[in-house]
Amino acid sequence: MDAASILTKLGTLTARPWAFLILLVYAVLWLIFEPHSLNWHGVATLATWAMTLFIQRAEHRDTQALQAKIDELIRSNGSARDEITEIDQKEPEEIEERRRRS
């Protein structure tokens, strides 16, 4: 598995609900083991992490909704090429290359 595939998979995984659970567990463990170090900087770090996860989840939801709509349009158009419906399984660089060739 190459670095691009790993990054794509990681981006998808951080959009899952369990990513928020990991953040919560991390915060609780921080409170248990280093409560004196949880100052404003620590709170800002946790807030930044949480906001990043919220943004990632919202973007993932929007992308999935758009993809579902586009897939439906492709399926309803008889002249559409079947291989295009599976292009979302490719890496971003492969998709960009395909768009350049088209």
XYZ file of N, CA, C and O in Angstrom:
408
model
N 0.858 -1.175 0.000
C 0.000 0.000 0.000
C 0.906 1.241 0.000
O 1.800 1.358 0.817
N 0.656 2.164 -0.912
C 1.505 3.343 -1.017
C 0.997 4.464 -0.099
O -0.074 4.365 0.509
N 1.778 5.523 -0.002
C 1.461 6.620 0.915
C 0.149 7.304 0.560
O -0.629 7.673 1.447
N -0.145 7.474 -0.723
C -1.388 8.126 -1.136
C -2.605 7.313 -0.693
O -3.600 7.869 -0.213
N -2.527 5.992 -0.835
C -3.631 5.124 -0.409
C -3.831 5.197 1.099
O -4.962 5.227 1.583
N -2.728 5.226 1.822
C -2.812 5.305 3.282
C -3.454 6.620 3.712
O -4.326 6.637 4.589
N -3.052 7.716 3.090
C -3.631 9.019 3.438
C -5.117 9.087 3.109
O -5.907 9.630 3.882
N -5.505 8.525 1.959
C -6.923 8.505 1.593
C -7.722 7.688 2.589
O -8.789 8.108 3.051
N -7.211 6.526 2.949
C -7.891 5.661 3.926
C -7.979 6.345 5.291
O -9.017 6.296 5.952
N -6.903 7.005 5.701
C -6.895 7.716 6.977
C -7.935 8.836 6.985
O -8.647 9.027 7.978
N -8.037 9.567 5.893
C -9.045 10.624 5.794
C -10.455 10.084 5.914
O -11.323 10.690 6.552
N -10.693 8.929 5.312
C -12.009 8.305 5.399
C -12.287 7.806 6.820
O -13.387 7.977 7.347
N -11.287 7.228 7.450
C -11.472 6.705 8.807
C -11.742 7.812 9.826
O -12.497 7.612 10.773
N -11.116 8.975 9.644
C -11.335 10.066 10.606
C -12.721 10.668 10.488
O -13.128 11.450 11.350
N -13.458 10.307 9.456
C -14.827 10.790 9.313
C -15.829 9.876 10.017
O -17.018 10.167 10.042
N -15.367 8.811 10.604
C -16.241 7.855 11.289
C -16.533 8.309 12.721
O -15.707 8.980 13.356
N -17.678 7.915 13.259
C -18.041 8.322 14.628
C -17.048 7.869 15.697
O -16.857 8.554 16.695
N -16.381 6.732 15.485
C -15.464 6.253 16.518
C -14.268 7.175 16.680
O -13.587 7.123 17.704
N -13.994 8.038 15.706
C -12.899 9.001 15.852
C -13.194 9.960 17.008
O -12.292 10.368 17.748
N -14.467 10.298 17.195
C -14.853 11.155 18.313
C -14.683 10.417 19.639
O -14.324 11.015 20.647
N -14.935 9.118 19.618
C -14.736 8.306 20.817
C -13.261 8.277 21.200
O -12.915 8.381 22.385
N -12.396 8.161 20.221
C -10.953 8.196 20.494
C -10.561 9.523 21.116
O -9.785 9.563 22.073
N -11.107 10.620 20.602
C -10.832 11.941 21.177
C -11.304 12.004 22.627
O -10.582 12.501 23.499
N -12.488 11.494 22.898
C -13.019 11.500 24.260
C -12.154 10.657 25.193
O -11.821 11.088 26.302
N -11.760 9.480 24.752
C -10.895 8.619 25.565
C -9.560 9.310 25.831
O -9.048 9.292 26.953
N -9.006 9.947 24.812
C -7.748 10.674 24.965
C -7.885 11.781 26.015
O -7.020 11.937 26.887
N -8.991 12.536 25.948
C -9.215 13.625 26.907
C -9.368 13.085 28.329
O -8.812 13.650 29.284
N -10.102 11.989 28.478
C -10.291 11.393 29.808
C -8.965 10.876 30.359
O -8.634 11.105 31.534
N -8.188 10.214 29.507
C -6.884 9.727 29.957
C -5.956 10.882 30.322
O -5.183 10.789 31.284
N -6.046 11.959 29.598
C -5.253 13.146 29.918
C -5.644 13.680 31.296
O -4.801 14.015 32.121
N -6.943 13.724 31.550
C -7.426 14.180 32.865
C -6.979 13.250 33.988
O -6.679 13.699 35.099
N -6.939 11.964 33.730
C -6.559 10.994 34.763
C -5.061 11.035 35.052
O -4.644 11.075 36.212
N -4.244 11.022 33.989
C -2.806 10.870 34.174
C -2.017 12.176 34.256
O -0.939 12.201 34.848
N -2.510 13.245 33.690
C -1.797 14.530 33.711
C -2.766 15.696 33.920
O -2.793 16.635 33.127
N -3.570 15.675 34.973
C -4.585 16.724 35.127
C -3.985 18.120 35.268
O -4.596 19.101 34.824
N -2.800 18.234 35.864
C -2.192 19.550 36.049
C -1.713 20.166 34.730
O -1.565 21.375 34.629
N -1.492 19.341 33.699
C -1.035 19.872 32.417
C -2.180 20.241 31.472
O -1.942 20.774 30.402
N -3.420 19.954 31.871
C -4.571 20.302 31.034
C -4.939 21.763 31.296
O -5.889 22.079 32.000
N -4.171 22.646 30.706
C -4.401 24.083 30.851
C -5.130 24.597 29.614
O -5.682 23.823 28.842
N -5.103 25.923 29.401
C -5.789 26.493 28.243
C -5.209 25.973 26.934
O -5.924 25.764 25.962
N -3.920 25.768 26.925
C -3.299 25.232 25.715
C -3.829 23.818 25.430
O -4.121 23.470 24.281
N -3.941 23.000 26.452
C -4.468 21.650 26.286
C -5.917 21.648 25.838
O -6.306 20.861 24.968
N -6.707 22.525 26.421
C -8.119 22.633 26.027
C -8.217 23.083 24.565
O -9.027 22.564 23.797
N -7.365 24.041 24.182
C -7.361 24.501 22.785
C -6.963 23.375 21.842
O -7.519 23.251 20.744
N -6.023 22.546 22.261
C -5.605 21.408 21.447
C -6.768 20.437 21.248
O -7.041 19.992 20.122
N -7.460 20.107 22.323
C -8.609 19.201 22.220
C -9.728 19.814 21.379
O -10.368 19.117 20.577
N -9.969 21.112 21.537
C -11.005 21.793 20.752
C -10.645 21.800 19.267
O -11.508 21.579 18.403
N -9.374 22.026 18.968
C -8.930 22.016 17.571
C -9.099 20.629 16.961
O -9.572 20.485 15.825
N -8.734 19.625 17.722
C -8.891 18.252 17.258
C -10.376 17.939 17.002
O -10.738 17.368 15.976
N -11.232 18.335 17.937
C -12.673 18.089 17.786
C -13.221 18.810 16.554
O -13.991 18.227 15.769
N -12.846 20.061 16.360
C -13.342 20.805 15.212
C -12.850 20.183 13.901
O -13.590 20.142 12.915
N -11.631 19.709 13.896
C -11.105 19.039 12.707
C -11.938 17.805 12.382
O -12.273 17.559 11.213
N -12.295 17.046 13.401
C -13.125 15.858 13.180
C -14.527 16.236 12.701
O -15.084 15.576 11.818
N -15.103 17.302 13.257
C -16.425 17.766 12.813
C -16.384 18.183 11.338
O -17.269 17.830 10.555
N -15.365 18.933 10.974
C -15.228 19.388 9.584
C -15.029 18.195 8.658
O -15.661 18.106 7.593
N -14.173 17.271 9.043
C -13.919 16.085 8.229
C -15.197 15.284 8.038
O -15.499 14.821 6.940
N -15.969 15.124 9.097
C -17.223 14.361 9.004
C -18.227 15.053 8.091
O -18.879 14.412 7.269
N -18.353 16.377 8.222
C -19.290 17.116 7.374
C -18.879 17.033 5.902
O -19.730 16.832 5.025
N -17.601 17.168 5.630
C -17.126 17.069 4.250
C -17.345 15.662 3.695
O -17.731 15.508 2.540
N -17.117 14.664 4.515
C -17.328 13.277 4.074
C -18.803 13.036 3.764
O -19.140 12.431 2.746
N -19.689 13.537 4.622
C -21.125 13.384 4.392
C -21.527 14.063 3.091
O -22.241 13.487 2.270
N -21.063 15.294 2.874
C -21.401 16.023 1.657
C -20.876 15.307 0.413
O -21.571 15.203 -0.599
N -19.662 14.810 0.498
C -19.071 14.098 -0.636
C -19.857 12.832 -0.947
O -20.126 12.524 -2.119
N -20.234 12.090 0.086
C -21.000 10.861 -0.134
C -22.371 11.160 -0.726
O -22.849 10.424 -1.598
N -23.014 12.235 -0.273
C -24.323 12.618 -0.818
C -24.200 13.005 -2.291
O -25.015 12.571 -3.129
N -23.201 13.807 -2.613
C -22.981 14.183 -4.016
C -22.676 12.959 -4.873
O -23.181 12.836 -5.995
N -21.857 12.067 -4.348
C -21.507 10.870 -5.099
C -22.741 10.019 -5.372
O -22.900 9.489 -6.472
N -23.612 9.881 -4.393
C -24.837 9.094 -4.584
C -25.733 9.724 -5.654
O -26.306 9.018 -6.495
N -25.835 11.040 -5.641
C -26.648 11.733 -6.651
C -26.045 11.561 -8.041
O -26.765 11.298 -9.015
N -24.739 11.710 -8.147
C -24.079 11.561 -9.444
C -24.207 10.129 -9.945
O -24.476 9.903 -11.132
N -24.036 9.157 -9.063
C -24.195 7.758 -9.455
C -25.594 7.510 -10.016
O -25.759 6.809 -11.016
N -26.591 8.091 -9.374
C -27.974 7.926 -9.846
C -28.154 8.539 -11.235
O -28.791 7.946 -12.105
N -27.572 9.692 -11.450
C -27.657 10.329 -12.776
C -26.952 9.492 -13.837
O -27.452 9.350 -14.955
N -25.803 8.946 -13.500
C -25.071 8.111 -14.459
C -25.875 6.857 -14.796
O -25.993 6.472 -15.951
N -26.447 6.236 -13.776
C -27.237 5.016 -14.017
C -28.466 5.315 -14.864
O -28.910 4.481 -15.650
N -29.055 6.502 -14.721
C -30.270 6.818 -15.472
C -29.975 7.226 -16.914
O -30.876 7.247 -17.739
N -28.727 7.544 -17.227
C -28.343 7.940 -18.576
C -27.796 6.716 -19.311
O -26.732 6.208 -18.979
N -28.509 6.281 -20.314
C -28.127 5.069 -21.041
C -26.809 5.173 -21.784
O -26.152 4.176 -22.030
N -26.389 6.376 -22.151
C -25.152 6.511 -22.919
C -23.918 6.714 -22.039
O -22.809 6.845 -22.551
N -24.101 6.713 -20.723
C -22.964 6.902 -19.809
C -22.088 5.659 -19.806
O -22.560 4.536 -19.961
N -20.795 5.862 -19.607
C -19.850 4.740 -19.560
C -19.871 4.114 -18.163
O -19.785 4.814 -17.165
N -19.946 2.809 -18.099
C -20.026 2.102 -16.821
C -18.791 2.294 -15.951
O -18.880 2.346 -14.734
N -17.607 2.390 -16.555
C -16.380 2.497 -15.764
C -16.320 3.793 -14.959
O -15.631 3.868 -13.946
N -17.060 4.800 -15.370
C -17.073 6.074 -14.636
C -17.740 5.913 -13.266
O -17.370 6.580 -12.310
N -18.689 4.995 -13.145
C -19.376 4.826 -11.865
C -18.456 4.322 -10.769
O -18.752 4.475 -9.592
N -17.320 3.744 -11.134
C -16.384 3.207 -10.140
C -15.149 4.081 -9.960
O -14.220 3.694 -9.268
N -15.142 5.269 -10.542
C -13.958 6.122 -10.471
C -13.694 6.621 -9.048
O -12.556 6.928 -8.692
N -14.712 6.652 -8.212
C -14.512 7.112 -6.834
C -13.681 6.133 -6.008
O -13.250 6.465 -4.911
N -13.407 4.955 -6.557
C -12.546 3.993 -5.868
C -11.059 4.258 -6.141
O -10.199 3.660 -5.520
N -10.792 5.177 -7.067
C -9.412 5.500 -7.440
C -8.833 6.550 -6.496
O -9.556 7.228 -5.777
N -7.525 6.687 -6.541
C -6.843 7.723 -5.768
C -7.043 9.070 -6.459
O -7.249 9.121 -7.679
N -7.003 10.177 -5.695
C -7.234 11.499 -6.285
C -6.332 11.801 -7.485
O -6.790 12.393 -8.464
N -5.080 11.377 -7.426
C -4.161 11.639 -8.533
C -4.595 10.900 -9.801
O -4.480 11.437 -10.903
N -5.115 9.685 -9.635
C -5.598 8.921 -10.787
C -6.825 9.585 -11.402
O -6.975 9.613 -12.626
N -7.690 10.102 -10.561
C -8.893 10.793 -11.053
C -8.495 12.053 -11.811
O -9.029 12.332 -12.892
N -7.558 12.821 -11.262
C -7.094 14.027 -11.945
C -6.494 13.687 -13.300
O -6.752 14.382 -14.285
N -5.710 12.621 -13.371
C -5.110 12.202 -14.634
C -6.194 11.820 -15.634
O -6.120 12.188 -16.810
N -7.195 11.111 -15.192
C -8.295 10.716 -16.085
C -9.033 11.939 -16.599
O -9.400 11.991 -17.760
N -9.262 12.929 -15.734
C -9.941 14.162 -16.158
C -9.109 14.909 -17.189
O -9.641 15.496 -18.116
N -7.794 14.901 -17.029
C -6.915 15.583 -17.996
C -6.980 14.894 -19.363
O -6.921 15.551 -20.393
N -7.065 13.572 -19.366
C -7.103 12.818 -20.624
C -8.445 12.960 -21.340
O -8.507 12.824 -22.543
N -9.511 13.212 -20.594
C -10.860 13.279 -21.209
C -11.097 14.574 -21.932
O -10.555 15.572 -21.749
